[in-house]
mmCIF file with all atom_site columns, C-alpha atoms and ligand atoms in Angstrom:
data_model
loop_
_atom_site.group_PDB
_atom_site.id
_atom_site.type_symbol
_atom_site.label_atom_id
_atom_site.label_alt_id
_atom_site.label_comp_id
_atom_site.label_asym_id
_atom_site.label_entity_id
_atom_site.label_seq_id
_atom_site.pdbx_PDB_ins_code
_atom_site.Cartn_x
_atom_site.Cartn_y
_atom_site.Cartn_z
_atom_site.occupancy
_atom_site.B_iso_or_equiv
_atom_site.pdbx_formal_charge
_atom_site.auth_seq_id
_atom_site.auth_comp_id
_atom_site.auth_asym_id
_atom_site.auth_atom_id
_atom_site.pdbx_PDB_model_num
ATOM   1   C CA  . UNK M 1 1   ? 5.687   19.623  -5.193  1.00 0.00 ? 13  UNK M CA  1
ATOM   2   C CA  . UNK M 1 2   ? 8.807   20.802  -6.855  1.00 0.00 ? 14  UNK M CA  1
ATOM   3   C CA  . UNK M 1 3   ? 9.357   17.543  -8.820  1.00 0.00 ? 15  UNK M CA  1
ATOM   4   C CA  . UNK M 1 4   ? 7.319   15.611  -11.355 1.00 0.00 ? 16  UNK M CA  1
ATOM   5   C CA  . UNK M 1 5   ? 4.785   13.098  -10.268 1.00 0.00 ? 17  UNK M CA  1
ATOM   6   C CA  . UNK M 1 6   ? 4.511   9.862   -12.259 1.00 0.00 ? 18  UNK M CA  1
ATOM   7   C CA  . UNK M 1 7   ? 1.513   8.949   -14.594 1.00 0.00 ? 19  UNK M CA  1
ATOM   8   C CA  . UNK M 1 8   ? -1.620  7.813   -12.842 1.00 0.00 ? 20  UNK M CA  1
ATOM   9   C CA  . UNK M 1 9   ? -2.236  5.001   -15.217 1.00 0.00 ? 21  UNK M CA  1
ATOM   10  C CA  . UNK M 1 10  ? -2.640  1.396   -13.844 1.00 0.00 ? 22  UNK M CA  1
ATOM   11  C CA  . UNK M 1 11  ? -2.058  2.792   -10.328 1.00 0.00 ? 23  UNK M CA  1
ATOM   12  C CA  . UNK M 1 12  ? -3.050  -0.269  -8.169  1.00 0.00 ? 24  UNK M CA  1
ATOM   13  C CA  . UNK M 1 13  ? -2.002  -3.770  -9.408  1.00 0.00 ? 25  UNK M CA  1
ATOM   14  C CA  . UNK M 1 14  ? -2.610  -7.022  -7.635  1.00 0.00 ? 26  UNK M CA  1
ATOM   15  C CA  . UNK M 1 15  ? 0.108   -9.585  -7.923  1.00 0.00 ? 27  UNK M CA  1
ATOM   16  C CA  . UNK M 1 16  ? -0.023  -13.405 -7.465  1.00 0.00 ? 28  UNK M CA  1
ATOM   17  C CA  . UNK M 1 17  ? 3.155   -14.482 -5.705  1.00 0.00 ? 29  UNK M CA  1
ATOM   18  C CA  . UNK M 1 18  ? 4.721   -18.029 -6.270  1.00 0.00 ? 30  UNK M CA  1
ATOM   19  C CA  . UNK M 1 19  ? 4.912   -20.294 -3.229  1.00 0.00 ? 31  UNK M CA  1
ATOM   20  C CA  . UNK M 1 20  ? 8.172   -22.131 -2.995  1.00 0.00 ? 32  UNK M CA  1
ATOM   21  C CA  . UNK M 1 21  ? 6.751   -25.002 -0.752  1.00 0.00 ? 33  UNK M CA  1
ATOM   22  C CA  . UNK M 1 22  ? 8.143   -28.388 0.146   1.00 0.00 ? 34  UNK M CA  1
ATOM   23  C CA  . UNK M 1 23  ? 7.001   -31.025 2.972   1.00 0.00 ? 35  UNK M CA  1
ATOM   24  C CA  . UNK M 1 24  ? 8.389   -28.645 5.587   1.00 0.00 ? 36  UNK M CA  1
ATOM   25  C CA  . UNK M 1 25  ? 5.957   -25.786 4.772   1.00 0.00 ? 37  UNK M CA  1
ATOM   26  C CA  . UNK M 1 26  ? 5.706   -22.646 2.494   1.00 0.00 ? 38  UNK M CA  1
ATOM   27  C CA  . UNK M 1 27  ? 7.986   -19.836 1.466   1.00 0.00 ? 39  UNK M CA  1
ATOM   28  C CA  . UNK M 1 28  ? 7.535   -16.875 -0.581  1.00 0.00 ? 40  UNK M CA  1
ATOM   29  C CA  . UNK M 1 29  ? 10.519  -14.841 -1.825  1.00 0.00 ? 41  UNK M CA  1
ATOM   30  C CA  . UNK M 1 30  ? 10.172  -11.148 -2.722  1.00 0.00 ? 42  UNK M CA  1
ATOM   31  C CA  . UNK M 1 31  ? 13.018  -9.496  -4.864  1.00 0.00 ? 43  UNK M CA  1
ATOM   32  C CA  . UNK M 1 32  ? 13.589  -6.001  -5.989  1.00 0.00 ? 44  UNK M CA  1
ATOM   33  C CA  . UNK M 1 33  ? 13.270  -6.092  -9.750  1.00 0.00 ? 45  UNK M CA  1
ATOM   34  C CA  . UNK M 1 34  ? 11.543  -9.418  -9.809  1.00 0.00 ? 46  UNK M CA  1
ATOM   35  C CA  . UNK M 1 35  ? 8.386   -8.954  -7.871  1.00 0.00 ? 47  UNK M CA  1
ATOM   36  C CA  . UNK M 1 36  ? 8.869   -5.535  -6.403  1.00 0.00 ? 48  UNK M CA  1
ATOM   37  C CA  . UNK M 1 37  ? 9.108   -3.175  -9.253  1.00 0.00 ? 49  UNK M CA  1
ATOM   38  C CA  . UNK M 1 38  ? 11.000  -0.373  -7.511  1.00 0.00 ? 50  UNK M CA  1
ATOM   39  C CA  . UNK M 1 39  ? 13.995  0.359   -5.386  1.00 0.00 ? 51  UNK M CA  1
ATOM   40  C CA  . UNK M 1 40  ? 13.343  -0.548  -1.788  1.00 0.00 ? 52  UNK M CA  1
ATOM   41  C CA  . UNK M 1 41  ? 14.124  2.015   0.784   1.00 0.00 ? 53  UNK M CA  1
ATOM   42  C CA  . UNK M 1 42  ? 12.023  1.102   3.746   1.00 0.00 ? 54  UNK M CA  1
ATOM   43  C CA  . UNK M 1 43  ? 10.079  -1.747  4.968   1.00 0.00 ? 55  UNK M CA  1
ATOM   44  C CA  . UNK M 1 44  ? 7.463   -1.728  7.850   1.00 0.00 ? 56  UNK M CA  1
ATOM   45  C CA  . UNK M 1 45  ? 4.681   -3.852  9.278   1.00 0.00 ? 57  UNK M CA  1
ATOM   46  C CA  . UNK M 1 46  ? 1.360   -3.281  10.873  1.00 0.00 ? 58  UNK M CA  1
ATOM   47  C CA  . UNK M 1 47  ? 0.046   -5.712  13.429  1.00 0.00 ? 59  UNK M CA  1
ATOM   48  C CA  . UNK M 1 48  ? -2.016  -5.792  16.672  1.00 0.00 ? 60  UNK M CA  1
ATOM   49  C CA  . UNK M 1 49  ? -4.676  -3.997  14.895  1.00 0.00 ? 61  UNK M CA  1
ATOM   50  C CA  . UNK M 1 50  ? -7.888  -3.358  16.766  1.00 0.00 ? 62  UNK M CA  1
ATOM   51  C CA  . UNK M 1 51  ? -11.351 -4.452  15.806  1.00 0.00 ? 63  UNK M CA  1
ATOM   52  C CA  . UNK M 1 52  ? -13.327 -2.152  13.683  1.00 0.00 ? 64  UNK M CA  1
ATOM   53  C CA  . UNK M 1 53  ? -10.515 0.346   13.549  1.00 0.00 ? 65  UNK M CA  1
ATOM   54  C CA  . UNK M 1 54  ? -9.558  1.331   10.071  1.00 0.00 ? 66  UNK M CA  1
ATOM   55  C CA  . UNK M 1 55  ? -6.258  2.947   8.973   1.00 0.00 ? 67  UNK M CA  1
ATOM   56  C CA  . UNK M 1 56  ? -4.661  4.871   6.039   1.00 0.00 ? 68  UNK M CA  1
ATOM   57  C CA  . UNK M 1 57  ? -7.039  7.671   4.715   1.00 0.00 ? 69  UNK M CA  1
ATOM   58  C CA  . UNK M 1 58  ? -4.389  9.226   2.717   1.00 0.00 ? 70  UNK M CA  1
ATOM   59  C CA  . UNK M 1 59  ? -2.408  9.353   -0.562  1.00 0.00 ? 71  UNK M CA  1
ATOM   60  C CA  . UNK M 1 60  ? 1.231   9.943   -1.373  1.00 0.00 ? 72  UNK M CA  1
ATOM   61  C CA  . UNK M 1 61  ? 2.743   12.336  -3.904  1.00 0.00 ? 73  UNK M CA  1
ATOM   62  C CA  . UNK M 1 62  ? 5.614   10.163  -4.965  1.00 0.00 ? 74  UNK M CA  1
ATOM   63  C CA  . UNK M 1 63  ? 5.733   7.056   -2.750  1.00 0.00 ? 75  UNK M CA  1
ATOM   64  C CA  . UNK M 1 64  ? 5.148   3.554   -4.237  1.00 0.00 ? 76  UNK M CA  1
ATOM   65  C CA  . UNK M 1 65  ? 4.345   0.562   -1.964  1.00 0.00 ? 77  UNK M CA  1
ATOM   66  C CA  . UNK M 1 66  ? 4.041   -3.041  -2.215  1.00 0.00 ? 78  UNK M CA  1
ATOM   67  C CA  . UNK M 1 67  ? 1.694   -4.578  0.418   1.00 0.00 ? 79  UNK M CA  1
ATOM   68  C CA  . UNK M 1 68  ? 1.507   -8.210  1.375   1.00 0.00 ? 80  UNK M CA  1
ATOM   69  C CA  . UNK M 1 69  ? -0.812  -9.675  4.380   1.00 0.00 ? 81  UNK M CA  1
ATOM   70  C CA  . UNK M 1 70  ? 1.532   -12.257 5.657   1.00 0.00 ? 82  UNK M CA  1
ATOM   71  C CA  . UNK M 1 71  ? -1.058  -13.259 8.414   1.00 0.00 ? 83  UNK M CA  1
ATOM   72  C CA  . UNK M 1 72  ? -4.720  -12.882 8.647   1.00 0.00 ? 84  UNK M CA  1
ATOM   73  C CA  . UNK M 1 73  ? -6.630  -10.606 6.211   1.00 0.00 ? 85  UNK M CA  1
ATOM   74  C CA  . UNK M 1 74  ? -7.770  -7.073  5.612   1.00 0.00 ? 86  UNK M CA  1
ATOM   75  C CA  . UNK M 1 75  ? -9.592  -5.121  2.942   1.00 0.00 ? 87  UNK M CA  1
ATOM   76  C CA  . UNK M 1 76  ? -7.712  -2.486  1.005   1.00 0.00 ? 88  UNK M CA  1
ATOM   77  C CA  . UNK M 1 77  ? -9.662  0.358   -0.531  1.00 0.00 ? 89  UNK M CA  1
ATOM   78  C CA  . UNK M 1 78  ? -7.808  2.180   -3.304  1.00 0.00 ? 90  UNK M CA  1
ATOM   79  C CA  . UNK M 1 79  ? -9.095  5.177   -5.213  1.00 0.00 ? 91  UNK M CA  1
ATOM   80  C CA  . UNK M 1 80  ? -7.262  6.802   -8.157  1.00 0.00 ? 92  UNK M CA  1
ATOM   81  C CA  . UNK M 1 81  ? -9.643  9.866   -8.030  1.00 0.00 ? 93  UNK M CA  1
ATOM   82  C CA  . UNK M 1 82  ? -12.065 8.160   -10.450 1.00 0.00 ? 94  UNK M CA  1
ATOM   83  C CA  . UNK M 1 83  ? -12.223 4.408   -9.618  1.00 0.00 ? 95  UNK M CA  1
ATOM   84  C CA  . UNK M 1 84  ? -12.741 2.999   -6.323  1.00 0.00 ? 96  UNK M CA  1
ATOM   85  C CA  . UNK M 1 85  ? -11.265 -0.569  -5.893  1.00 0.00 ? 97  UNK M CA  1
ATOM   86  C CA  . UNK M 1 86  ? -11.538 -2.971  -2.960  1.00 0.00 ? 98  UNK M CA  1
ATOM   87  C CA  . UNK M 1 87  ? -9.094  -5.785  -2.606  1.00 0.00 ? 99  UNK M CA  1
ATOM   88  C CA  . UNK M 1 88  ? -9.042  -8.455  0.025   1.00 0.00 ? 100 UNK M CA  1
ATOM   89  C CA  . UNK M 1 89  ? -5.595  -9.402  1.131   1.00 0.00 ? 101 UNK M CA  1
ATOM   90  C CA  . UNK M 1 90  ? -6.518  -12.751 2.623   1.00 0.00 ? 102 UNK M CA  1
ATOM   91  C CA  . UNK M 1 91  ? -3.404  -14.920 1.710   1.00 0.00 ? 103 UNK M CA  1
ATOM   92  C CA  . UNK M 1 92  ? 0.312   -14.372 1.762   1.00 0.00 ? 104 UNK M CA  1
ATOM   93  C CA  . UNK M 1 93  ? 0.108   -15.344 -1.821  1.00 0.00 ? 105 UNK M CA  1
ATOM   94  C CA  . UNK M 1 94  ? -1.388  -11.878 -2.981  1.00 0.00 ? 106 UNK M CA  1
ATOM   95  C CA  . UNK M 1 95  ? 0.341   -8.652  -3.073  1.00 0.00 ? 107 UNK M CA  1
ATOM   96  C CA  . UNK M 1 96  ? -0.864  -5.129  -4.073  1.00 0.00 ? 108 UNK M CA  1
ATOM   97  C CA  . UNK M 1 97  ? 1.468   -2.643  -5.724  1.00 0.00 ? 109 UNK M CA  1
ATOM   98  C CA  . UNK M 1 98  ? 0.193   0.730   -4.923  1.00 0.00 ? 110 UNK M CA  1
ATOM   99  C CA  . UNK M 1 99  ? 1.749   3.471   -6.972  1.00 0.00 ? 111 UNK M CA  1
ATOM   100 C CA  . UNK M 1 100 ? 1.691   7.252   -6.140  1.00 0.00 ? 112 UNK M CA  1
ATOM   101 C CA  . UNK M 1 101 ? -1.390  9.489   -6.107  1.00 0.00 ? 113 UNK M CA  1
ATOM   102 C CA  . UNK M 1 102 ? -3.655  6.708   -4.806  1.00 0.00 ? 114 UNK M CA  1
ATOM   103 C CA  . UNK M 1 103 ? -5.940  7.218   -1.878  1.00 0.00 ? 115 UNK M CA  1
ATOM   104 C CA  . UNK M 1 104 ? -5.851  4.261   0.318   1.00 0.00 ? 116 UNK M CA  1
ATOM   105 C CA  . UNK M 1 105 ? -7.833  3.055   3.309   1.00 0.00 ? 117 UNK M CA  1
ATOM   106 C CA  . UNK M 1 106 ? -7.430  -0.324  5.260   1.00 0.00 ? 118 UNK M CA  1
ATOM   107 C CA  . UNK M 1 107 ? -10.509 -1.857  6.675   1.00 0.00 ? 119 UNK M CA  1
ATOM   108 C CA  . UNK M 1 108 ? -11.660 -4.893  8.349   1.00 0.00 ? 120 UNK M CA  1
ATOM   109 C CA  . UNK M 1 109 ? -8.416  -6.234  9.914   1.00 0.00 ? 121 UNK M CA  1
ATOM   110 C CA  . UNK M 1 110 ? -8.673  -9.536  11.295  1.00 0.00 ? 122 UNK M CA  1
ATOM   111 C CA  . UNK M 1 111 ? -7.067  -9.988  14.811  1.00 0.00 ? 123 UNK M CA  1
ATOM   112 C CA  . UNK M 1 112 ? -4.170  -11.853 13.469  1.00 0.00 ? 124 UNK M CA  1
ATOM   113 C CA  . UNK M 1 113 ? -3.513  -9.565  10.779  1.00 0.00 ? 125 UNK M CA  1
ATOM   114 C CA  . UNK M 1 114 ? 0.080   -8.739  9.874   1.00 0.00 ? 126 UNK M CA  1
ATOM   115 C CA  . UNK M 1 115 ? 0.542   -6.301  6.897   1.00 0.00 ? 127 UNK M CA  1
ATOM   116 C CA  . UNK M 1 116 ? 4.012   -6.157  5.421   1.00 0.00 ? 128 UNK M CA  1
ATOM   117 C CA  . UNK M 1 117 ? 4.894   -3.122  3.448   1.00 0.00 ? 129 UNK M CA  1
ATOM   118 C CA  . UNK M 1 118 ? 7.775   -2.316  1.259   1.00 0.00 ? 130 UNK M CA  1
ATOM   119 C CA  . UNK M 1 119 ? 8.336   1.251   0.323   1.00 0.00 ? 131 UNK M CA  1
ATOM   120 C CA  . UNK M 1 120 ? 10.134  3.197   -2.435  1.00 0.00 ? 132 UNK M CA  1
ATOM   121 C CA  . UNK M 1 121 ? 11.396  5.806   -0.114  1.00 0.00 ? 133 UNK M CA  1
ATOM   122 C CA  . UNK M 1 122 ? 12.097  6.726   3.623   1.00 0.00 ? 134 UNK M CA  1
ATOM   123 C CA  . UNK M 1 123 ? 9.390   7.967   5.816   1.00 0.00 ? 135 UNK M CA  1
ATOM   124 C CA  . UNK M 1 124 ? 8.513   11.525  4.980   1.00 0.00 ? 136 UNK M CA  1
ATOM   125 C CA  . UNK M 1 125 ? 5.424   13.364  6.359   1.00 0.00 ? 137 UNK M CA  1
ATOM   126 C CA  . UNK M 1 126 ? 5.780   15.896  3.470   1.00 0.00 ? 138 UNK M CA  1
ATOM   127 C CA  . UNK M 1 127 ? 4.786   13.197  1.035   1.00 0.00 ? 139 UNK M CA  1
ATOM   128 C CA  . UNK M 1 128 ? 1.528   12.475  2.640   1.00 0.00 ? 140 UNK M CA  1
ATOM   129 C CA  . UNK M 1 129 ? -1.829  13.927  1.218   1.00 0.00 ? 141 UNK M CA  1
ATOM   130 C CA  . UNK M 1 130 ? -4.001  13.512  4.132   1.00 0.00 ? 142 UNK M CA  1
ATOM   131 C CA  . UNK M 1 131 ? -7.124  15.500  3.131   1.00 0.00 ? 143 UNK M CA  1
ATOM   132 C CA  . UNK M 1 132 ? -9.276  13.818  0.379   1.00 0.00 ? 144 UNK M CA  1
ATOM   133 C CA  . UNK M 1 133 ? -10.001 17.286  -1.329  1.00 0.00 ? 145 UNK M CA  1
ATOM   134 C CA  . UNK M 1 134 ? -6.387  18.020  -1.539  1.00 0.00 ? 146 UNK M CA  1
ATOM   135 C CA  . UNK M 1 135 ? -5.975  14.618  -3.152  1.00 0.00 ? 147 UNK M CA  1
ATOM   136 C CA  . UNK M 1 136 ? -8.700  15.433  -5.787  1.00 0.00 ? 148 UNK M CA  1
ATOM   137 C CA  . UNK M 1 137 ? -6.930  18.585  -6.563  1.00 0.00 ? 149 UNK M CA  1
ATOM   138 C CA  . UNK M 1 138 ? -3.492  16.758  -6.961  1.00 0.00 ? 150 UNK M CA  1
ATOM   139 C CA  . UNK M 1 139 ? -5.062  14.198  -9.140  1.00 0.00 ? 151 UNK M CA  1
ATOM   140 C CA  . UNK M 1 140 ? -6.433  17.113  -11.429 1.00 0.00 ? 152 UNK M CA  1
ATOM   141 C CA  . UNK M 1 141 ? -3.104  18.804  -11.338 1.00 0.00 ? 153 UNK M CA  1
ATOM   142 C CA  . UNK M 1 142 ? -0.933  15.780  -12.229 1.00 0.00 ? 154 UNK M CA  1
ATOM   143 C CA  . UNK M 1 143 ? -3.081  13.635  -14.273 1.00 0.00 ? 155 UNK M CA  1
HETATM 144 C C1  . T46 L 2 .   ? 0.433   3.523   4.007   1.00 0.00 ? 134 T46 L C1  1
HETATM 145 C C2  . T46 L 2 .   ? -0.312  2.638   4.693   1.00 0.00 ? 134 T46 L C2  1
HETATM 146 C C3  . T46 L 2 .   ? -0.466  1.253   3.924   1.00 0.00 ? 134 T46 L C3  1
HETATM 147 C C4  . T46 L 2 .   ? 6.730   6.509   10.829  1.00 0.00 ? 134 T46 L C4  1
HETATM 148 O O1  . T46 L 2 .   ? 7.388   7.119   11.890  1.00 0.00 ? 134 T46 L O1  1
HETATM 149 N N1  . T46 L 2 .   ? 7.525   5.729   9.994   1.00 0.00 ? 134 T46 L N1  1
HETATM 150 C C5  . T46 L 2 .   ? 6.925   4.933   9.022   1.00 0.00 ? 134 T46 L C5  1
HETATM 151 O O2  . T46 L 2 .   ? 7.668   4.347   8.103   1.00 0.00 ? 134 T46 L O2  1
HETATM 152 C C6  . T46 L 2 .   ? 5.518   4.801   8.945   1.00 0.00 ? 134 T46 L C6  1
HETATM 153 C C7  . T46 L 2 .   ? 4.781   3.995   7.954   1.00 0.00 ? 134 T46 L C7  1
HETATM 154 C C8  . T46 L 2 .   ? 4.772   5.578   9.961   1.00 0.00 ? 134 T46 L C8  1
HETATM 155 N N2  . T46 L 2 .   ? 5.414   6.251   10.998  1.00 0.00 ? 134 T46 L N2  1
HETATM 156 C C9  . T46 L 2 .   ? 4.673   6.965   12.018  1.00 0.00 ? 134 T46 L C9  1
HETATM 157 C C10 . T46 L 2 .   ? 3.715   8.006   11.496  1.00 0.00 ? 134 T46 L C10 1
HETATM 158 C C11 . T46 L 2 .   ? 2.610   7.948   12.664  1.00 0.00 ? 134 T46 L C11 1
HETATM 159 O O3  . T46 L 2 .   ? 2.897   8.791   13.640  1.00 0.00 ? 134 T46 L O3  1
HETATM 160 O O4  . T46 L 2 .   ? 3.703   5.978   12.528  1.00 0.00 ? 134 T46 L O4  1
HETATM 161 C C12 . T46 L 2 .   ? 2.499   6.413   12.940  1.00 0.00 ? 134 T46 L C12 1
HETATM 162 C C13 . T46 L 2 .   ? 1.369   5.678   12.279  1.00 0.00 ? 134 T46 L C13 1
HETATM 163 O O5  . T46 L 2 .   ? 1.588   5.961   10.843  1.00 0.00 ? 134 T46 L O5  1
HETATM 164 P P1  . T46 L 2 .   ? 0.337   6.220   9.800   1.00 0.00 ? 134 T46 L P1  1
HETATM 165 O O6  . T46 L 2 .   ? -0.912  6.863   10.648  1.00 0.00 ? 134 T46 L O6  1
HETATM 166 O O7  . T46 L 2 .   ? 0.531   6.833   8.601   1.00 0.00 ? 134 T46 L O7  1
HETATM 167 O O8  . T46 L 2 .   ? -0.271  4.566   9.580   1.00 0.00 ? 134 T46 L O8  1
HETATM 168 P P2  . T46 L 2 .   ? -1.367  4.111   8.551   1.00 0.00 ? 134 T46 L P2  1
HETATM 169 O O9  . T46 L 2 .   ? -1.368  2.613   8.987   1.00 0.00 ? 134 T46 L O9  1
HETATM 170 O O10 . T46 L 2 .   ? -2.543  4.946   8.584   1.00 0.00 ? 134 T46 L O10 1
HETATM 171 O O11 . T46 L 2 .   ? -0.524  4.129   7.100   1.00 0.00 ? 134 T46 L O11 1
HETATM 172 C C14 . T46 L 2 .   ? 0.601   3.332   6.799   1.00 0.00 ? 134 T46 L C14 1
HETATM 173 C C15 . T46 L 2 .   ? 1.581   4.208   5.977   1.00 0.00 ? 134 T46 L C15 1
HETATM 174 O O12 . T46 L 2 .   ? 1.875   5.459   6.779   1.00 0.00 ? 134 T46 L O12 1
HETATM 175 C C16 . T46 L 2 .   ? 1.233   4.673   4.681   1.00 0.00 ? 134 T46 L C16 1
HETATM 176 O O13 . T46 L 2 .   ? 2.180   5.067   3.899   1.00 0.00 ? 134 T46 L O13 1
HETATM 177 O O14 . T46 L 2 .   ? 0.251   3.679   2.745   1.00 0.00 ? 134 T46 L O14 1
HETATM 178 O O15 . T46 L 2 .   ? 0.353   2.212   6.049   1.00 0.00 ? 134 T46 L O15 1
#
């Protein structure tokens, strides 16, 4: 990579989101600079996931993401090269801020799972680290 990679400290942060509900139902607002601590360049959602099929298995050199499970549940494994963390996203009230240089895997999707992701950059395959050994080397290099 020609450019610097941000610090690894505090690389996966769970956030609790405030529900703005009334008698009609619930609403959660996500705003750049309020809940989402980076400029949003892309959003995508993952749905129609198949039983016992996991996803992810990669890290990003620079990309930060903010992940919310708006329906159903799934388990997100994050690994900073030293510590592995498992977080259940099982309510729309939980969000996970996953910074750069974090290995992530998504497991145990419920049938109704819809994972909404906000990303700090456009899709770039060159930003993906898809091999775990390459990820460990990148962590050593940039930590
Ligand atoms: C991540 C986790 C949480 C695009 O063309 N544009 C996009 O914005 C994305 C996200 C993907 N794609 C293509 C690339 C692949 O051909 O869609 C296909 C599936 O992507 P991928 O295998 O990377 O999907 P996941 O679920 O393993 O990972 C995704 C994100 O790629 C990744 O950044 O952190 O969700």
